[in-house]
């Protein structure tokens, strides 16, 4: 498949908000503007407004039942066929089980090796233009294996990263840096997913599987400067972006 035809397949992991505190970290401190509904609406907005948005498909990997879906904010989006949002029901019951099932779903996708799979959790906000910038990066001559759209604030403030050295790269319109790890929202090609599937599906936490990939196998992880998305945790937002303005 020609590079310009490459597509992005988003697997959006979601659970009913009533189950959020049972299945994920109950101690997360959220920004004042945060809601899961705002994050999903923002995702749809940024895809629709992007010149390359037609190359994106979106599947909600729903860890719950049809009955739960009926009272979920996401139901009207799925019911609106014009949006083209698909749904895949799973029974995970926990964040790690949901991730592992989604990994298996991604592996079974009948898509070319050059296509991109975006594993996305339901508490991320995106900047406009992220789709074009991702495709621009993958069409560049830079050599890398994994992309996260989150510019981790912890890499700038935590003592464990004071001696961290990163290589800076420039695509046509954005800066990128190498990073040792990320969260469980990231982009890989179908070929890369297959190549390191034993680590992706190892059951380890995101920090530990990324450490194995970057340190033991030499895989290159890139993150953008400034961030093109943010994990919605107070104190750890991607820096130097007005995320509150993007949450409306």
PDB file of N, CA and C in Angstrom, residues 134-228:
ATOM      1  N   UNK A 134       0.497  13.190  12.590  1.00  0.00           N
ATOM      2  CA  UNK A 134       0.906  11.786  12.718  1.00  0.00           C
ATOM      3  C   UNK A 134       1.259  11.206  11.351  1.00  0.00           C
ATOM      4  N   UNK A 135       0.399  11.420  10.375  1.00  0.00           N
ATOM      5  CA  UNK A 135       0.661  10.894   9.038  1.00  0.00           C
ATOM      6  C   UNK A 135       1.901  11.545   8.431  1.00  0.00           C
ATOM      7  N   UNK A 136       2.096  12.819   8.702  1.00  0.00           N
ATOM      8  CA  UNK A 136       3.288  13.540   8.246  1.00  0.00           C
ATOM      9  C   UNK A 136       4.550  12.898   8.830  1.00  0.00           C
ATOM     10  N   UNK A 137       4.512  12.568  10.123  1.00  0.00           N
ATOM     11  CA  UNK A 137       5.664  11.933  10.767  1.00  0.00           C
ATOM     12  C   UNK A 137       5.954  10.575  10.142  1.00  0.00           C
ATOM     13  N   UNK A 138       4.912   9.786   9.905  1.00  0.00           N
ATOM     14  CA  UNK A 138       5.120   8.450   9.330  1.00  0.00           C
ATOM     15  C   UNK A 138       5.572   8.511   7.880  1.00  0.00           C
ATOM     16  N   UNK A 139       5.351   9.622   7.223  1.00  0.00           N
ATOM     17  CA  UNK A 139       5.834   9.796   5.853  1.00  0.00           C
ATOM     18  C   UNK A 139       7.223  10.439   5.799  1.00  0.00           C
ATOM     19  N   UNK A 140       7.783  10.734   6.977  1.00  0.00           N
ATOM     20  CA  UNK A 140       9.109  11.347   7.034  1.00  0.00           C
ATOM     21  C   UNK A 140      10.187  10.266   6.946  1.00  0.00           C
ATOM     22  N   UNK A 141      11.461  10.665   6.756  1.00  0.00           N
ATOM     23  CA  UNK A 141      12.541   9.677   6.690  1.00  0.00           C
ATOM     24  C   UNK A 141      13.015   9.199   8.058  1.00  0.00           C
ATOM     25  N   UNK A 142      12.446   9.724   9.146  1.00  0.00           N
ATOM     26  CA  UNK A 142      12.914   9.347  10.488  1.00  0.00           C
ATOM     27  C   UNK A 142      12.612   7.878  10.783  1.00  0.00           C
ATOM     28  N   UNK A 143      13.521   7.248  11.517  1.00  0.00           N
ATOM     29  CA  UNK A 143      13.362   5.853  11.907  1.00  0.00           C
ATOM     30  C   UNK A 143      12.851   5.794  13.348  1.00  0.00           C
ATOM     31  N   UNK A 144      11.711   5.174  13.545  1.00  0.00           N
ATOM     32  CA  UNK A 144      11.113   5.040  14.873  1.00  0.00           C
ATOM     33  C   UNK A 144      10.121   3.883  14.824  1.00  0.00           C
ATOM     34  N   UNK A 145       9.608   3.515  15.994  1.00  0.00           N
ATOM     35  CA  UNK A 145       8.736   2.343  16.072  1.00  0.00           C
ATOM     36  C   UNK A 145       7.369   2.611  16.698  1.00  0.00           C
ATOM     37  N   UNK A 146       7.323   3.544  17.642  1.00  0.00           N
ATOM     38  CA  UNK A 146       6.109   3.784  18.423  1.00  0.00           C
ATOM     39  C   UNK A 146       5.931   5.290  18.567  1.00  0.00           C
ATOM     40  N   UNK A 147       4.687   5.738  18.585  1.00  0.00           N
ATOM     41  CA  UNK A 147       4.392   7.162  18.777  1.00  0.00           C
ATOM     42  C   UNK A 147       3.351   7.315  19.880  1.00  0.00           C
ATOM     43  N   UNK A 148       3.638   8.206  20.821  1.00  0.00           N
ATOM     44  CA  UNK A 148       2.634   8.650  21.782  1.00  0.00           C
ATOM     45  C   UNK A 148       2.371  10.121  21.504  1.00  0.00           C
ATOM     46  N   UNK A 149       1.139  10.556  21.618  1.00  0.00           N
ATOM     47  CA  UNK A 149       0.808  11.958  21.364  1.00  0.00           C
ATOM     48  C   UNK A 149       0.838  12.793  22.643  1.00  0.00           C
ATOM     49  N   UNK A 150       1.220  12.170  23.743  1.00  0.00           N
ATOM     50  CA  UNK A 150       1.233  12.799  25.061  1.00  0.00           C
ATOM     51  C   UNK A 150       2.653  13.238  25.411  1.00  0.00           C
ATOM     52  N   UNK A 151       2.841  14.527  25.646  1.00  0.00           N
ATOM     53  CA  UNK A 151       4.131  15.061  26.087  1.00  0.00           C
ATOM     54  C   UNK A 151       4.158  14.990  27.612  1.00  0.00           C
ATOM     55  N   UNK A 152       4.753  13.932  28.127  1.00  0.00           N
ATOM     56  CA  UNK A 152       4.676  13.627  29.556  1.00  0.00           C
ATOM     57  C   UNK A 152       5.336  14.702  30.414  1.00  0.00           C
ATOM     58  N   UNK A 153       4.540  15.353  31.239  1.00  0.00           N
ATOM     59  CA  UNK A 153       5.101  16.383  32.120  1.00  0.00           C
ATOM     60  C   UNK A 153       6.055  15.785  33.143  1.00  0.00           C
ATOM     61  N   UNK A 154       5.810  14.518  33.524  1.00  0.00           N
ATOM     62  CA  UNK A 154       6.689  13.899  34.521  1.00  0.00           C
ATOM     63  C   UNK A 154       8.132  13.798  34.038  1.00  0.00           C
ATOM     64  N   UNK A 155       8.325  13.744  32.708  1.00  0.00           N
ATOM     65  CA  UNK A 155       9.693  13.656  32.181  1.00  0.00           C
ATOM     66  C   UNK A 155      10.480  14.949  32.436  1.00  0.00           C
ATOM     67  N   UNK A 156       9.763  16.026  32.733  1.00  0.00           N
ATOM     68  CA  UNK A 156      10.412  17.306  32.991  1.00  0.00           C
ATOM     69  C   UNK A 156      10.570  17.612  34.479  1.00  0.00           C
ATOM     70  N   UNK A 157       9.779  16.979  35.347  1.00  0.00           N
ATOM     71  CA  UNK A 157       9.730  17.399  36.746  1.00  0.00           C
ATOM     72  C   UNK A 157      10.172  16.339  37.753  1.00  0.00           C
ATOM     73  N   UNK A 158      10.102  15.066  37.425  1.00  0.00           N
ATOM     74  CA  UNK A 158      10.431  14.045  38.416  1.00  0.00           C
ATOM     75  C   UNK A 158      11.939  13.844  38.522  1.00  0.00           C
ATOM     76  N   UNK A 159      12.461  13.682  39.735  1.00  0.00           N
ATOM     77  CA  UNK A 159      13.905  13.487  39.921  1.00  0.00           C
ATOM     78  C   UNK A 159      14.478  12.308  39.121  1.00  0.00           C
ATOM     79  N   UNK A 160      13.688  11.250  38.936  1.00  0.00           N
ATOM     80  CA  UNK A 160      14.195  10.084  38.216  1.00  0.00           C
ATOM     81  C   UNK A 160      14.537  10.398  36.759  1.00  0.00           C
ATOM     82  N   UNK A 161      14.039  11.540  36.241  1.00  0.00           N
ATOM     83  CA  UNK A 161      14.309  11.896  34.854  1.00  0.00           C
ATOM     84  C   UNK A 161      15.266  13.090  34.715  1.00  0.00           C
ATOM     85  N   UNK A 162      15.903  13.503  35.811  1.00  0.00           N
ATOM     86  CA  UNK A 162      16.774  14.681  35.738  1.00  0.00           C
ATOM     87  C   UNK A 162      17.933  14.491  34.764  1.00  0.00           C
ATOM     88  N   UNK A 163      18.404  13.269  34.598  1.00  0.00           N
ATOM     89  CA  UNK A 163      19.526  13.008  33.700  1.00  0.00           C
ATOM     90  C   UNK A 163      19.081  12.399  32.371  1.00  0.00           C
ATOM     91  N   UNK A 164      17.785  12.428  32.111  1.00  0.00           N
ATOM     92  CA  UNK A 164      17.267  11.851  30.869  1.00  0.00           C
ATOM     93  C   UNK A 164      17.773  12.621  29.652  1.00  0.00           C
ATOM     94  N   UNK A 165      18.301  11.918  28.687  1.00  0.00           N
ATOM     95  CA  UNK A 165      18.730  12.524  27.440  1.00  0.00           C
ATOM     96  C   UNK A 165      17.810  12.061  26.320  1.00  0.00           C
ATOM     97  N   UNK A 166      17.367  13.016  25.512  1.00  0.00           N
ATOM     98  CA  UNK A 166      16.463  12.704  24.407  1.00  0.00           C
ATOM     99  C   UNK A 166      17.027  13.265  23.112  1.00  0.00           C
ATOM    100  N   UNK A 167      16.718  12.590  22.038  1.00  0.00           N
ATOM    101  CA  UNK A 167      17.084  13.084  20.714  1.00  0.00           C
ATOM    102  C   UNK A 167      15.897  13.845  20.145  1.00  0.00           C
ATOM    103  N   UNK A 168      16.139  15.030  19.587  1.00  0.00           N
ATOM    104  CA  UNK A 168      15.078  15.844  19.003  1.00  0.00           C
ATOM    105  C   UNK A 168      15.015  15.615  17.496  1.00  0.00           C
ATOM    106  N   UNK A 169      13.780  15.440  17.007  1.00  0.00           N
ATOM    107  CA  UNK A 169      13.546  15.250  15.579  1.00  0.00           C
ATOM    108  C   UNK A 169      12.553  16.301  15.103  1.00  0.00           C
ATOM    109  N   UNK A 170      12.610  16.617  13.827  1.00  0.00           N
ATOM    110  CA  UNK A 170      11.697  17.603  13.253  1.00  0.00           C
ATOM    111  C   UNK A 170      11.002  16.993  12.043  1.00  0.00           C
ATOM    112  N   UNK A 171       9.670  16.934  12.116  1.00  0.00           N
ATOM    113  CA  UNK A 171       8.901  16.595  10.928  1.00  0.00           C
ATOM    114  C   UNK A 171       8.570  17.895  10.223  1.00  0.00           C
ATOM    115  N   UNK A 172       7.711  17.857   9.249  1.00  0.00           N
ATOM    116  CA  UNK A 172       7.448  19.065   8.455  1.00  0.00           C
ATOM    117  C   UNK A 172       6.923  20.219   9.301  1.00  0.00           C
ATOM    118  N   UNK A 173       6.116  19.907  10.325  1.00  0.00           N
ATOM    119  CA  UNK A 173       5.480  21.002  11.080  1.00  0.00           C
ATOM    120  C   UNK A 173       5.502  20.800  12.594  1.00  0.00           C
ATOM    121  N   UNK A 174       6.292  19.838  13.090  1.00  0.00           N
ATOM    122  CA  UNK A 174       6.262  19.581  14.529  1.00  0.00           C
ATOM    123  C   UNK A 174       7.596  19.018  15.000  1.00  0.00           C
ATOM    124  N   UNK A 175       7.877  19.252  16.293  1.00  0.00           N
ATOM    125  CA  UNK A 175       9.055  18.664  16.924  1.00  0.00           C
ATOM    126  C   UNK A 175       8.662  17.393  17.671  1.00  0.00           C
ATOM    127  N   UNK A 176       9.617  16.459  17.731  1.00  0.00           N
ATOM    128  CA  UNK A 176       9.405  15.190  18.423  1.00  0.00           C
ATOM    129  C   UNK A 176      10.662  14.867  19.213  1.00  0.00           C
ATOM    130  N   UNK A 177      10.481  14.145  20.306  1.00  0.00           N
ATOM    131  CA  UNK A 177      11.620  13.718  21.112  1.00  0.00           C
ATOM    132  C   UNK A 177      11.528  12.229  21.378  1.00  0.00           C
ATOM    133  N   UNK A 178      12.663  11.601  21.564  1.00  0.00           N
ATOM    134  CA  UNK A 178      12.659  10.214  21.995  1.00  0.00           C
ATOM    135  C   UNK A 178      12.345  10.158  23.479  1.00  0.00           C
ATOM    136  N   UNK A 179      11.668   9.107  23.893  1.00  0.00           N
ATOM    137  CA  UNK A 179      11.276   8.944  25.290  1.00  0.00           C
ATOM    138  C   UNK A 179      11.421   7.477  25.685  1.00  0.00           C
ATOM    139  N   UNK A 180      11.653   7.215  26.973  1.00  0.00           N
ATOM    140  CA  UNK A 180      11.839   5.827  27.410  1.00  0.00           C
ATOM    141  C   UNK A 180      10.540   5.069  27.654  1.00  0.00           C
ATOM    142  N   UNK A 181       9.431   5.794  27.869  1.00  0.00           N
ATOM    143  CA  UNK A 181       8.176   5.116  28.195  1.00  0.00           C
ATOM    144  C   UNK A 181       7.012   6.060  27.963  1.00  0.00           C
ATOM    145  N   UNK A 182       5.815   5.488  27.991  1.00  0.00           N
ATOM    146  CA  UNK A 182       4.590   6.274  27.848  1.00  0.00           C
ATOM    147  C   UNK A 182       3.471   5.554  28.574  1.00  0.00           C
ATOM    148  N   UNK A 183       2.262   6.036  28.397  1.00  0.00           N
ATOM    149  CA  UNK A 183       1.088   5.376  28.964  1.00  0.00           C
ATOM    150  C   UNK A 183       0.496   4.417  27.928  1.00  0.00           C
ATOM    151  N   UNK A 184      -0.652   3.845  28.245  1.00  0.00           N
ATOM    152  CA  UNK A 184      -1.237   2.822  27.385  1.00  0.00           C
ATOM    153  C   UNK A 184      -2.077   3.407  26.256  1.00  0.00           C
ATOM    154  N   UNK A 185      -1.836   4.655  25.888  1.00  0.00           N
ATOM    155  CA  UNK A 185      -2.428   5.276  24.700  1.00  0.00           C
ATOM    156  C   UNK A 185      -1.293   5.625  23.760  1.00  0.00           C
ATOM    157  N   UNK A 186      -1.202   4.922  22.638  1.00  0.00           N
ATOM    158  CA  UNK A 186      -0.051   5.053  21.748  1.00  0.00           C
ATOM    159  C   UNK A 186      -0.410   4.516  20.365  1.00  0.00           C
ATOM    160  N   UNK A 187       0.472   4.796  19.413  1.00  0.00           N
ATOM    161  CA  UNK A 187       0.256   4.408  18.014  1.00  0.00           C
ATOM    162  C   UNK A 187       1.388   3.507  17.550  1.00  0.00           C
ATOM    163  N   UNK A 188       1.036   2.419  16.903  1.00  0.00           N
ATOM    164  CA  UNK A 188       2.025   1.544  16.263  1.00  0.00           C
ATOM    165  C   UNK A 188       1.481   1.099  14.914  1.00  0.00           C
ATOM    166  N   UNK A 189       2.383   0.732  14.032  1.00  0.00           N
ATOM    167  CA  UNK A 189       1.946   0.123  12.780  1.00  0.00           C
ATOM    168  C   UNK A 189       1.499  -1.312  13.060  1.00  0.00           C
ATOM    169  N   UNK A 190       0.725  -1.856  12.151  1.00  0.00           N
ATOM    170  CA  UNK A 190       0.309  -3.256  12.303  1.00  0.00           C
ATOM    171  C   UNK A 190       1.531  -4.162  12.321  1.00  0.00           C
ATOM    172  N   UNK A 191       2.537  -3.831  11.529  1.00  0.00           N
ATOM    173  CA  UNK A 191       3.754  -4.648  11.485  1.00  0.00           C
ATOM    174  C   UNK A 191       4.478  -4.614  12.828  1.00  0.00           C
ATOM    175  N   UNK A 192       4.579  -3.434  13.436  1.00  0.00           N
ATOM    176  CA  UNK A 192       5.253  -3.319  14.737  1.00  0.00           C
ATOM    177  C   UNK A 192       4.468  -4.048  15.819  1.00  0.00           C
ATOM    178  N   UNK A 193       3.163  -3.970  15.768  1.00  0.00           N
ATOM    179  CA  UNK A 193       2.344  -4.698  16.736  1.00  0.00           C
ATOM    180  C   UNK A 193       2.649  -6.186  16.672  1.00  0.00           C
ATOM    181  N   UNK A 194       2.739  -6.711  15.484  1.00  0.00           N
ATOM    182  CA  UNK A 194       3.007  -8.143  15.302  1.00  0.00           C
ATOM    183  C   UNK A 194       4.426  -8.493  15.744  1.00  0.00           C
ATOM    184  N   UNK A 195       5.378  -7.645  15.421  1.00  0.00           N
ATOM    185  CA  UNK A 195       6.787  -7.936  15.702  1.00  0.00           C
ATOM    186  C   UNK A 195       7.038  -8.086  17.207  1.00  0.00           C
ATOM    187  N   UNK A 196       6.409  -7.235  18.013  1.00  0.00           N
ATOM    188  CA  UNK A 196       6.659  -7.255  19.454  1.00  0.00           C
ATOM    189  C   UNK A 196       5.429  -7.661  20.251  1.00  0.00           C
ATOM    190  N   UNK A 197       4.586  -8.474  19.640  1.00  0.00           N
ATOM    191  CA  UNK A 197       3.322  -8.808  20.298  1.00  0.00           C
ATOM    192  C   UNK A 197       3.545  -9.524  21.624  1.00  0.00           C
ATOM    193  N   UNK A 198       4.627 -10.283  21.740  1.00  0.00           N
ATOM    194  CA  UNK A 198       4.887 -10.991  22.996  1.00  0.00           C
ATOM    195  C   UNK A 198       5.046 -10.022  24.168  1.00  0.00           C
ATOM    196  N   UNK A 199       5.614  -8.845  23.908  1.00  0.00           N
ATOM    197  CA  UNK A 199       5.765  -7.850  24.973  1.00  0.00           C
ATOM    198  C   UNK A 199       4.482  -7.052  25.159  1.00  0.00           C
ATOM    199  N   UNK A 200       3.870  -6.628  24.045  1.00  0.00           N
ATOM    200  CA  UNK A 200       2.612  -5.881  24.155  1.00  0.00           C
ATOM    201  C   UNK A 200       1.579  -6.673  24.963  1.00  0.00           C
ATOM    202  N   UNK A 201       1.541  -7.970  24.762  1.00  0.00           N
ATOM    203  CA  UNK A 201       0.510  -8.813  25.385  1.00  0.00           C
ATOM    204  C   UNK A 201       1.049  -9.579  26.594  1.00  0.00           C
ATOM    205  N   UNK A 202       2.085  -9.055  27.221  1.00  0.00           N
ATOM    206  CA  UNK A 202       2.728  -9.761  28.337  1.00  0.00           C
ATOM    207  C   UNK A 202       1.969  -9.631  29.651  1.00  0.00           C
ATOM    208  N   UNK A 203       1.038  -8.672  29.727  1.00  0.00           N
ATOM    209  CA  UNK A 203       0.316  -8.455  30.966  1.00  0.00           C
ATOM    210  C   UNK A 203       1.011  -7.507  31.919  1.00  0.00           C
ATOM    211  N   UNK A 204       2.142  -6.947  31.494  1.00  0.00           N
ATOM    212  CA  UNK A 204       2.869  -5.991  32.329  1.00  0.00           C
ATOM    213  C   UNK A 204       2.201  -4.618  32.258  1.00  0.00           C
ATOM    214  N   UNK A 205       2.514  -3.741  33.212  1.00  0.00           N
ATOM    215  CA  UNK A 205       2.006  -2.378  33.171  1.00  0.00           C
ATOM    216  C   UNK A 205       2.671  -1.616  32.030  1.00  0.00           C
ATOM    217  N   UNK A 206       2.063  -0.481  31.636  1.00  0.00           N
ATOM    218  CA  UNK A 206       2.590   0.268  30.493  1.00  0.00           C
ATOM    219  C   UNK A 206       4.046   0.684  30.696  1.00  0.00           C
ATOM    220  N   UNK A 207       4.403   1.165  31.887  1.00  0.00           N
ATOM    221  CA  UNK A 207       5.789   1.568  32.133  1.00  0.00           C
ATOM    222  C   UNK A 207       6.749   0.401  31.891  1.00  0.00           C
ATOM    223  N   UNK A 208       6.384  -0.773  32.365  1.00  0.00           N
ATOM    224  CA  UNK A 208       7.283  -1.919  32.252  1.00  0.00           C
ATOM    225  C   UNK A 208       7.360  -2.475  30.837  1.00  0.00           C
ATOM    226  N   UNK A 209       6.230  -2.515  30.088  1.00  0.00           N
ATOM    227  CA  UNK A 209       6.377  -3.040  28.724  1.00  0.00           C
ATOM    228  C   UNK A 209       7.096  -2.042  27.824  1.00  0.00           C
ATOM    229  N   UNK A 210       6.924  -0.741  28.081  1.00  0.00           N
ATOM    230  CA  UNK A 210       7.688   0.232  27.291  1.00  0.00           C
ATOM    231  C   UNK A 210       9.175   0.149  27.609  1.00  0.00           C
ATOM    232  N   UNK A 211       9.504  -0.040  28.870  1.00  0.00           N
ATOM    233  CA  UNK A 211      10.912  -0.166  29.254  1.00  0.00           C
ATOM    234  C   UNK A 211      11.546  -1.366  28.569  1.00  0.00           C
ATOM    235  N   UNK A 212      10.826  -2.470  28.497  1.00  0.00           N
ATOM    236  CA  UNK A 212      11.340  -3.643  27.785  1.00  0.00           C
ATOM    237  C   UNK A 212      11.556  -3.342  26.309  1.00  0.00           C
ATOM    238  N   UNK A 213      10.609  -2.656  25.712  1.00  0.00           N
ATOM    239  CA  UNK A 213      10.696  -2.366  24.283  1.00  0.00           C
ATOM    240  C   UNK A 213      11.833  -1.407  23.962  1.00  0.00           C
ATOM    241  N   UNK A 214      11.960  -0.324  24.749  1.00  0.00           N
ATOM    242  CA  UNK A 214      12.952   0.703  24.425  1.00  0.00           C
ATOM    243  C   UNK A 214      14.353   0.335  24.903  1.00  0.00           C
ATOM    244  N   UNK A 215      14.459  -0.309  26.045  1.00  0.00           N
ATOM    245  CA  UNK A 215      15.778  -0.597  26.600  1.00  0.00           C
ATOM    246  C   UNK A 215      16.325  -1.954  26.182  1.00  0.00           C
ATOM    247  N   UNK A 216      15.475  -2.967  26.132  1.00  0.00           N
ATOM    248  CA  UNK A 216      15.961  -4.307  25.809  1.00  0.00           C
ATOM    249  C   UNK A 216      15.921  -4.613  24.319  1.00  0.00           C
ATOM    250  N   UNK A 217      14.929  -4.077  23.622  1.00  0.00           N
ATOM    251  CA  UNK A 217      14.833  -4.356  22.183  1.00  0.00           C
ATOM    252  C   UNK A 217      15.231  -3.174  21.313  1.00  0.00           C
ATOM    253  N   UNK A 218      15.514  -2.056  21.940  1.00  0.00           N
ATOM    254  CA  UNK A 218      15.996  -0.904  21.176  1.00  0.00           C
ATOM    255  C   UNK A 218      14.947  -0.232  20.318  1.00  0.00           C
ATOM    256  N   UNK A 219      13.672  -0.417  20.646  1.00  0.00           N
ATOM    257  CA  UNK A 219      12.618   0.251  19.878  1.00  0.00           C
ATOM    258  C   UNK A 219      12.619   1.743  20.207  1.00  0.00           C
ATOM    259  N   UNK A 220      12.280   2.559  19.229  1.00  0.00           N
ATOM    260  CA  UNK A 220      12.310   4.007  19.394  1.00  0.00           C
ATOM    261  C   UNK A 220      10.891   4.524  19.572  1.00  0.00           C
ATOM    262  N   UNK A 221      10.663   5.171  20.718  1.00  0.00           N
ATOM    263  CA  UNK A 221       9.378   5.795  21.041  1.00  0.00           C
ATOM    264  C   UNK A 221       9.512   7.302  20.887  1.00  0.00           C
ATOM    265  N   UNK A 222       8.610   7.915  20.145  1.00  0.00           N
ATOM    266  CA  UNK A 222       8.605   9.357  19.958  1.00  0.00           C
ATOM    267  C   UNK A 222       7.379   9.976  20.620  1.00  0.00           C
ATOM    268  N   UNK A 223       7.592  11.151  21.220  1.00  0.00           N
ATOM    269  CA  UNK A 223       6.493  11.948  21.760  1.00  0.00           C
ATOM    270  C   UNK A 223       6.634  13.370  21.234  1.00  0.00           C
ATOM    271  N   UNK A 224       5.536  14.100  21.040  1.00  0.00           N
ATOM    272  CA  UNK A 224       5.585  15.423  20.408  1.00  0.00           C
ATOM    273  C   UNK A 224       5.858  16.549  21.394  1.00  0.00           C
ATOM    274  N   UNK A 225       6.452  17.619  20.886  1.00  0.00           N
ATOM    275  CA  UNK A 225       6.645  18.862  21.636  1.00  0.00           C
ATOM    276  C   UNK A 225       6.091  20.013  20.795  1.00  0.00           C
ATOM    277  N   UNK A 226       5.020  20.705  21.250  1.00  0.00           N
ATOM    278  CA  UNK A 226       4.215  20.373  22.431  1.00  0.00           C
ATOM    279  C   UNK A 226       3.348  19.143  22.183  1.00  0.00           C
ATOM    280  N   UNK A 227       2.708  18.658  23.231  1.00  0.00           N
ATOM    281  CA  UNK A 227       1.871  17.471  23.100  1.00  0.00           C
ATOM    282  C   UNK A 227       0.705  17.682  22.150  1.00  0.00           C
ATOM    283  N   UNK A 228       0.369  16.627  21.437  1.00  0.00           N
ATOM    284  CA  UNK A 228      -0.813  16.652  20.576  1.00  0.00           C
ATOM    285  C   UNK A 228      -2.020  16.043  21.269  1.00  0.00           C
TER     286      UNK A 228
END
